[in-house]
Amino acid sequence: MDRLSSKPAFVAEALDLIAGPACAVDATGIVFAANSGMRLLAGAPLAGRSLFDLFSGQAARIALVELRRAMRAERCWNTRLAMDGLDMVVQVRSKPLPPGAGAPGATFVFTDVSGYERGQQALRIAMGEHKAIFDNAPVGIVFTKPGLLKECNPRLSSMVGYSVEELADRDPGEMFASPSEYQEFRDEALEALAKGGIYEKAECRFVRRDGSLFWARVRASAVVPGQREAGTIWIIEDVSETRHARRELQALMNNASLAIMFTRKQRVRRCNAAFLDMFGYADGGWDGLMVQALHPGVDAFNRIAAAAYPLFAQGRTYQAETELVRKDGTPIWAKIIGYAVNPGELSQGYVWIVEDRTRQKRDEQALRVALLENQAILDTAVLGIAVVENGRTLHCNRKMEELFGYQPGACTGTSIRSLYPSTQGWQAARRETARDFAAGRVSVGEHLLVRQSGETFWGRLSGRPFDLADPSGRSLWLVDDVTAQREAAEAVRRARDELEVRVTERTAELAGANALLQDEILERRQAEARVHHMAYHDSLTGLPNRALLSDRLERSILAAQRSGGKLAIMFLDLDRFKNINDSLGHATGDHLLKEVAGRLCRAVRASDTVARLGGDEFVVLVPGVHALEECSHIGDKIIDALAAPVPFEGHHLHISPSIGICVYPDDGLDVETLMRNADAAMYQAKAAGRNNYQFFTQRMNGAAARHFELESNLRQALANGEFEPFYQPIMDIATGRVHALEVLLRWRKPLLVGTELVLPDDFIPVLEENGMIVPVGEWVIRRACEQSMAWQRDGLPQVPLAINLSARQFMHKALVESIRRIVEETGIDPALVEFEITETALMQHGEQTLDILGQINRMGMRLSIDDFGTGYSSLAYLKRFPVRKIKIDRTFVRELVASSEDRAIVAAVMALANSLQLQVVAEGVETAEQLALLRGFGCQYVQGWLFARALDSGATGQLLLEDGRHSRSV
């Protein structure tokens, strides 16, 4: 056999000589020889297998690198074997095959080091735990060798103000307050440690790096007892705060004014300086003193013990006043308070607090004697004397009891009210007393009193409070019977009165003739005054009229010119007063005007002038104005004063002002200009929503002029035939046909060239304000009925008309008769007329509204509620009204698709209408999506731009013609 063919067997025999597992591999890592230990380690023969089968993951990659290195030199490394359940930490030594092996390769020897690794890991964990304890210990820990500080933890470094590194190899003596203290400490510690024991010291003074001192508790132990060179472990705990607290507690006890002692097993174990001073033990002899020695006898001690110990067991405090004795036997009267240190373990002792009340006891005895002496004085007094509190007699003397007929002691506790014959007299006396006591003076007065027998007498009462700072507290009263003195004084008074009567009678005879003359003079002057007053004052309210206002305004302007000051004119107009006057009558309007006049006078200053110009117009002249804020303040007061409702004949009338303000000289220099500008500002306040005030600005002149021009043009528009009805169809969802036509008013305003079509929002409010809405509304009803009859004559379908009634028009007294007359004169079927009334108008006048609606309904006309949901309807009223239809306001339809809240509101209105058997019209329908949702809710009728805008009569006729053709074709 040649050398090459025998290599595996030869290498295997050589490997068997190695005690541990070993194998040989070629340059690719294939095992070609392994000893028995290696086969046992692998659990199977390795010949022909890759060495890398013994490894996995990172270990296999490291083995590949080490195999390459093993071909060149010896290697040694630690790794982990992992194959077929094998998991072992091993040390691998590799060595290249000798050059005579015939081919490159290497041998690998494996040594199991798992146990060593586990020990090293446990050691690292233990070292980590010890280091965590060392670094985070709440006390300082330091290791020293003779004369040197070798190592310490962070807690110690923070105590002394050095870093851990700075403390290494430092002399420990630098941490002591002085070399002598360090030397004394060192000698004590070495002596204890040399004997193999532990050294402890409760308090030791150390110094920080910044020179400040602190106190610490020290405990030391030698690393090797008896061998100082091996080092010493020191535990240092900062006790500065504890020591300071203990010293504060001791100072508190020593400086307390009350005696404090701690007892255990019926002996005094600790006490303060006040205890020693109180009981005379300042010269010693108190340590271990029996508690019984502080009591006058055994029985006294046992009584306190029997009462106190059950309370201590319950965790409660014992309090009592008793007699104790000093060391020399002198008795003292003391208040004692005791409690257990630990109620669950009474053997731990008790704390007692003792207050010397000997002096107070003597004072109380002296007070009792003084009270007895005072009572003797009171009982012999000739006046009734009583102490009163909370309306009752606390104490009184014998004379007081005799005055009121009470038996001895029976007057105490009686009510002061029972001493007066009437409630009125008692209350008058109380008021007089309260007034005098509050002023800090003695109350003196004569009042009619009553004895227990019912007999009355006059008494002079004199009283004063015990404490002048508390007039409602306890008081002292003196009572004297002055009935005889009053009777004598009354006799003198009657004699004087008789004399005066005789003198008066004679004087009257002489004055009679003169009186007749004076009456004639007075009557003439009064007549002149009445004429003058009527000329310058309003006959309804009594306020200055326009003439007197102009006079006062001129005088105020002259005064302001001389002083360089300012004045203000406030022009007031009552909002919607005409509605109240027209609907409730002039008596109601007059009452409201007088109430407004009174409130205005109360709201302004006495120096201001309130005048009525006529109708519902008032003016307030405010002289001496310094800033516009003053005018704002007065305007706010006027608005607040008129905000409260005015009750009258079952109505609660609500009124608000629109106020225009102008200031002299800023807004005008004469009466006419100031009044005109204030009026213009008032109209601006109305345009701003009413119930507010506006200051005049120059642009208001133009706005006022435009307002006046608009009002003037509207007055001519009706006479000139400039108004024109338009019609917007209301569609039936089910059939798609025209269900009704809503009548809408338009104004064709003439221009220089052509005309302008004005929408109702721009002129209806003005018609409402000036009252023209009544004749214009009547014209609209008549014109719409005439147009309907014209369509019928042309053969167009009969379609009901929906005509709007404003609140002011609805409450006009002649409305019902006007409607009846128009129906009769035009010949229209009443069933083709439907009136729309806003929800707010319906709710304003209660029973009156119900009566008007009933009359219209009985004529055969239908009624509907417009803008439903925008007011505050009462369902109880809604059921009573003869209404057949409601119109959902366009504000709820506009966001119907996007808003779940609007959808819920519309659904609720539909449910309400169905329950009341009412028809529903939805306004403002502009999209197919809105129409689909309304159809789903069950809405019957719709109106909006999705179907048609408002049309003139010609376009409407064409719409009706097409609608009729459609119905015939269907």
PDB file of N, CA and C in Angstrom, residues 377-425:
ATOM      1  N   ILE A 377     -76.570  93.852  94.283  1.00  0.00           N
ATOM      2  CA  ILE A 377     -76.784  95.261  93.922  1.00  0.00           C
ATOM      3  C   ILE A 377     -78.012  95.402  93.037  1.00  0.00           C
ATOM      4  N   LEU A 378     -78.140  94.472  92.019  1.00  0.00           N
ATOM      5  CA  LEU A 378     -79.275  94.538  91.114  1.00  0.00           C
ATOM      6  C   LEU A 378     -80.600  94.360  91.839  1.00  0.00           C
ATOM      7  N   ASP A 379     -80.593  93.449  92.820  1.00  0.00           N
ATOM      8  CA  ASP A 379     -81.845  93.157  93.530  1.00  0.00           C
ATOM      9  C   ASP A 379     -82.310  94.330  94.370  1.00  0.00           C
ATOM     10  N   THR A 380     -81.409  95.224  94.774  1.00  0.00           N
ATOM     11  CA  THR A 380     -81.789  96.373  95.599  1.00  0.00           C
ATOM     12  C   THR A 380     -81.981  97.643  94.778  1.00  0.00           C
ATOM     13  N   ALA A 381     -81.785  97.556  93.402  1.00  0.00           N
ATOM     14  CA  ALA A 381     -81.916  98.752  92.558  1.00  0.00           C
ATOM     15  C   ALA A 381     -83.376  99.166  92.473  1.00  0.00           C
ATOM     16  N   VAL A 382     -83.617 100.478  92.247  1.00  0.00           N
ATOM     17  CA  VAL A 382     -84.981 101.006  92.153  1.00  0.00           C
ATOM     18  C   VAL A 382     -85.482 100.973  90.718  1.00  0.00           C
ATOM     19  N   LEU A 383     -84.624 100.591  89.742  1.00  0.00           N
ATOM     20  CA  LEU A 383     -85.004 100.457  88.334  1.00  0.00           C
ATOM     21  C   LEU A 383     -84.994  98.996  87.949  1.00  0.00           C
ATOM     22  N   GLY A 384     -85.847  98.643  87.015  1.00  0.00           N
ATOM     23  CA  GLY A 384     -85.791  97.300  86.463  1.00  0.00           C
ATOM     24  C   GLY A 384     -84.576  97.163  85.561  1.00  0.00           C
ATOM     25  N   ILE A 385     -83.815  96.095  85.755  1.00  0.00           N
ATOM     26  CA  ILE A 385     -82.584  95.872  84.984  1.00  0.00           C
ATOM     27  C   ILE A 385     -82.660  94.472  84.396  1.00  0.00           C
ATOM     28  N   ALA A 386     -82.359  94.366  83.101  1.00  0.00           N
ATOM     29  CA  ALA A 386     -82.429  93.065  82.431  1.00  0.00           C
ATOM     30  C   ALA A 386     -81.324  92.955  81.384  1.00  0.00           C
ATOM     31  N   VAL A 387     -80.853  91.716  81.216  1.00  0.00           N
ATOM     32  CA  VAL A 387     -79.907  91.391  80.148  1.00  0.00           C
ATOM     33  C   VAL A 387     -80.689  90.636  79.074  1.00  0.00           C
ATOM     34  N   VAL A 388     -80.601  91.117  77.821  1.00  0.00           N
ATOM     35  CA  VAL A 388     -81.425  90.590  76.730  1.00  0.00           C
ATOM     36  C   VAL A 388     -80.518  90.071  75.607  1.00  0.00           C
ATOM     37  N   GLU A 389     -80.927  88.950  75.020  1.00  0.00           N
ATOM     38  CA  GLU A 389     -80.221  88.405  73.868  1.00  0.00           C
ATOM     39  C   GLU A 389     -81.205  87.619  73.016  1.00  0.00           C
ATOM     40  N   ASN A 390     -81.134  87.844  71.685  1.00  0.00           N
ATOM     41  CA  ASN A 390     -82.006  87.149  70.728  1.00  0.00           C
ATOM     42  C   ASN A 390     -83.482  87.290  71.082  1.00  0.00           C
ATOM     43  N   GLY A 391     -83.883  88.473  71.563  1.00  0.00           N
ATOM     44  CA  GLY A 391     -85.291  88.731  71.816  1.00  0.00           C
ATOM     45  C   GLY A 391     -85.831  88.106  73.090  1.00  0.00           C
ATOM     46  N   ARG A 392     -84.949  87.641  73.994  1.00  0.00           N
ATOM     47  CA  ARG A 392     -85.414  87.031  75.242  1.00  0.00           C
ATOM     48  C   ARG A 392     -84.600  87.556  76.425  1.00  0.00           C
ATOM     49  N   THR A 393     -85.220  87.521  77.605  1.00  0.00           N
ATOM     50  CA  THR A 393     -84.568  87.985  78.829  1.00  0.00           C
ATOM     51  C   THR A 393     -83.686  86.875  79.374  1.00  0.00           C
ATOM     52  N   LEU A 394     -82.383  87.159  79.483  1.00  0.00           N
ATOM     53  CA  LEU A 394     -81.469  86.171  80.057  1.00  0.00           C
ATOM     54  C   LEU A 394     -81.426  86.273  81.576  1.00  0.00           C
ATOM     55  N   HIS A 395     -81.318  87.496  82.082  1.00  0.00           N
ATOM     56  CA  HIS A 395     -81.266  87.734  83.537  1.00  0.00           C
ATOM     57  C   HIS A 395     -82.009  89.032  83.807  1.00  0.00           C
ATOM     58  N   CYS A 396     -82.555  89.138  85.005  1.00  0.00           N
ATOM     59  CA  CYS A 396     -83.173  90.391  85.408  1.00  0.00           C
ATOM     60  C   CYS A 396     -83.169  90.478  86.940  1.00  0.00           C
ATOM     61  N   ASN A 397     -83.350  91.704  87.454  1.00  0.00           N
ATOM     62  CA  ASN A 397     -83.380  91.868  88.896  1.00  0.00           C
ATOM     63  C   ASN A 397     -84.816  91.792  89.420  1.00  0.00           C
ATOM     64  N   ARG A 398     -84.931  91.883  90.744  1.00  0.00           N
ATOM     65  CA  ARG A 398     -86.238  91.743  91.379  1.00  0.00           C
ATOM     66  C   ARG A 398     -87.186  92.877  90.983  1.00  0.00           C
ATOM     67  N   LYS A 399     -86.633  94.111  90.824  1.00  0.00           N
ATOM     68  CA  LYS A 399     -87.462  95.251  90.453  1.00  0.00           C
ATOM     69  C   LYS A 399     -88.102  95.029  89.074  1.00  0.00           C
ATOM     70  N   MET A 400     -87.356  94.417  88.164  1.00  0.00           N
ATOM     71  CA  MET A 400     -87.893  94.118  86.838  1.00  0.00           C
ATOM     72  C   MET A 400     -89.076  93.167  86.951  1.00  0.00           C
ATOM     73  N   GLU A 401     -88.967  92.151  87.796  1.00  0.00           N
ATOM     74  CA  GLU A 401     -90.056  91.199  87.982  1.00  0.00           C
ATOM     75  C   GLU A 401     -91.276  91.883  88.591  1.00  0.00           C
ATOM     76  N   GLU A 402     -91.060  92.824  89.554  1.00  0.00           N
ATOM     77  CA  GLU A 402     -92.170  93.540  90.174  1.00  0.00           C
ATOM     78  C   GLU A 402     -92.889  94.428  89.152  1.00  0.00           C
ATOM     79  N   LEU A 403     -92.101  95.121  88.270  1.00  0.00           N
ATOM     80  CA  LEU A 403     -92.718  96.004  87.284  1.00  0.00           C
ATOM     81  C   LEU A 403     -93.697  95.250  86.386  1.00  0.00           C
ATOM     82  N   PHE A 404     -93.348  94.044  85.991  1.00  0.00           N
ATOM     83  CA  PHE A 404     -94.168  93.300  85.044  1.00  0.00           C
ATOM     84  C   PHE A 404     -95.017  92.227  85.715  1.00  0.00           C
ATOM     85  N   GLY A 405     -94.983  92.177  87.069  1.00  0.00           N
ATOM     86  CA  GLY A 405     -95.881  91.269  87.796  1.00  0.00           C
ATOM     87  C   GLY A 405     -95.499  89.819  87.721  1.00  0.00           C
ATOM     88  N   TYR A 406     -94.212  89.490  87.641  1.00  0.00           N
ATOM     89  CA  TYR A 406     -93.770  88.105  87.585  1.00  0.00           C
ATOM     90  C   TYR A 406     -93.318  87.651  88.973  1.00  0.00           C
ATOM     91  N   GLN A 407     -93.472  86.366  89.254  1.00  0.00           N
ATOM     92  CA  GLN A 407     -92.919  85.774  90.450  1.00  0.00           C
ATOM     93  C   GLN A 407     -91.399  85.711  90.334  1.00  0.00           C
ATOM     94  N   PRO A 408     -90.687  85.627  91.471  1.00  0.00           N
ATOM     95  CA  PRO A 408     -89.213  85.561  91.414  1.00  0.00           C
ATOM     96  C   PRO A 408     -88.740  84.432  90.495  1.00  0.00           C
ATOM     97  N   GLY A 409     -87.893  84.783  89.558  1.00  0.00           N
ATOM     98  CA  GLY A 409     -87.323  83.819  88.612  1.00  0.00           C
ATOM     99  C   GLY A 409     -88.189  83.531  87.413  1.00  0.00           C
ATOM    100  N   ALA A 410     -89.452  83.951  87.411  1.00  0.00           N
ATOM    101  CA  ALA A 410     -90.352  83.620  86.302  1.00  0.00           C
ATOM    102  C   ALA A 410     -90.118  84.488  85.084  1.00  0.00           C
ATOM    103  N   CYS A 411     -89.455  85.635  85.250  1.00  0.00           N
ATOM    104  CA  CYS A 411     -89.243  86.535  84.114  1.00  0.00           C
ATOM    105  C   CYS A 411     -88.099  86.075  83.212  1.00  0.00           C
ATOM    106  N   THR A 412     -87.189  85.269  83.744  1.00  0.00           N
ATOM    107  CA  THR A 412     -86.034  84.808  82.970  1.00  0.00           C
ATOM    108  C   THR A 412     -86.495  83.930  81.810  1.00  0.00           C
ATOM    109  N   GLY A 413     -86.026  84.241  80.623  1.00  0.00           N
ATOM    110  CA  GLY A 413     -86.375  83.468  79.435  1.00  0.00           C
ATOM    111  C   GLY A 413     -87.626  83.932  78.726  1.00  0.00           C
ATOM    112  N   THR A 414     -88.322  84.932  79.273  1.00  0.00           N
ATOM    113  CA  THR A 414     -89.542  85.412  78.615  1.00  0.00           C
ATOM    114  C   THR A 414     -89.203  86.179  77.348  1.00  0.00           C
ATOM    115  N   SER A 415     -90.137  86.153  76.388  1.00  0.00           N
ATOM    116  CA  SER A 415     -89.959  86.877  75.136  1.00  0.00           C
ATOM    117  C   SER A 415     -90.189  88.369  75.372  1.00  0.00           C
ATOM    118  N   ILE A 416     -89.349  89.210  74.755  1.00  0.00           N
ATOM    119  CA  ILE A 416     -89.514  90.660  74.864  1.00  0.00           C
ATOM    120  C   ILE A 416     -90.842  91.077  74.223  1.00  0.00           C
ATOM    121  N   ARG A 417     -91.270  90.324  73.205  1.00  0.00           N
ATOM    122  CA  ARG A 417     -92.557  90.646  72.572  1.00  0.00           C
ATOM    123  C   ARG A 417     -93.709  90.627  73.559  1.00  0.00           C
ATOM    124  N   SER A 418     -93.655  89.732  74.572  1.00  0.00           N
ATOM    125  CA  SER A 418     -94.755  89.608  75.537  1.00  0.00           C
ATOM    126  C   SER A 418     -94.844  90.810  76.466  1.00  0.00           C
ATOM    127  N   LEU A 419     -93.826  91.694  76.487  1.00  0.00           N
ATOM    128  CA  LEU A 419     -93.858  92.871  77.369  1.00  0.00           C
ATOM    129  C   LEU A 419     -94.573  94.039  76.701  1.00  0.00           C
ATOM    130  N   TYR A 420     -94.960  93.908  75.421  1.00  0.00           N
ATOM    131  CA  TYR A 420     -95.648  94.976  74.684  1.00  0.00           C
ATOM    132  C   TYR A 420     -97.099  94.558  74.433  1.00  0.00           C
ATOM    133  N   PRO A 421     -98.044  95.490  74.558  1.00  0.00           N
ATOM    134  CA  PRO A 421     -99.456  95.131  74.369  1.00  0.00           C
ATOM    135  C   PRO A 421     -99.819  94.868  72.907  1.00  0.00           C
ATOM    136  N   SER A 422     -99.032  95.365  71.927  1.00  0.00           N
ATOM    137  CA  SER A 422     -99.371  95.180  70.519  1.00  0.00           C
ATOM    138  C   SER A 422     -98.114  94.893  69.706  1.00  0.00           C
ATOM    139  N   THR A 423     -98.330  94.223  68.590  1.00  0.00           N
ATOM    140  CA  THR A 423     -97.201  93.915  67.696  1.00  0.00           C
ATOM    141  C   THR A 423     -96.626  95.187  67.092  1.00  0.00           C
ATOM    142  N   GLN A 424     -97.497  96.159  66.767  1.00  0.00           N
ATOM    143  CA  GLN A 424     -97.020  97.398  66.168  1.00  0.00           C
ATOM    144  C   GLN A 424     -96.088  98.135  67.118  1.00  0.00           C
ATOM    145  N   GLY A 425     -96.461  98.200  68.394  1.00  0.00           N
ATOM    146  CA  GLY A 425     -95.606  98.886  69.362  1.00  0.00           C
ATOM    147  C   GLY A 425     -94.267  98.200  69.525  1.00  0.00           C
TER     148      GLY A 425
END
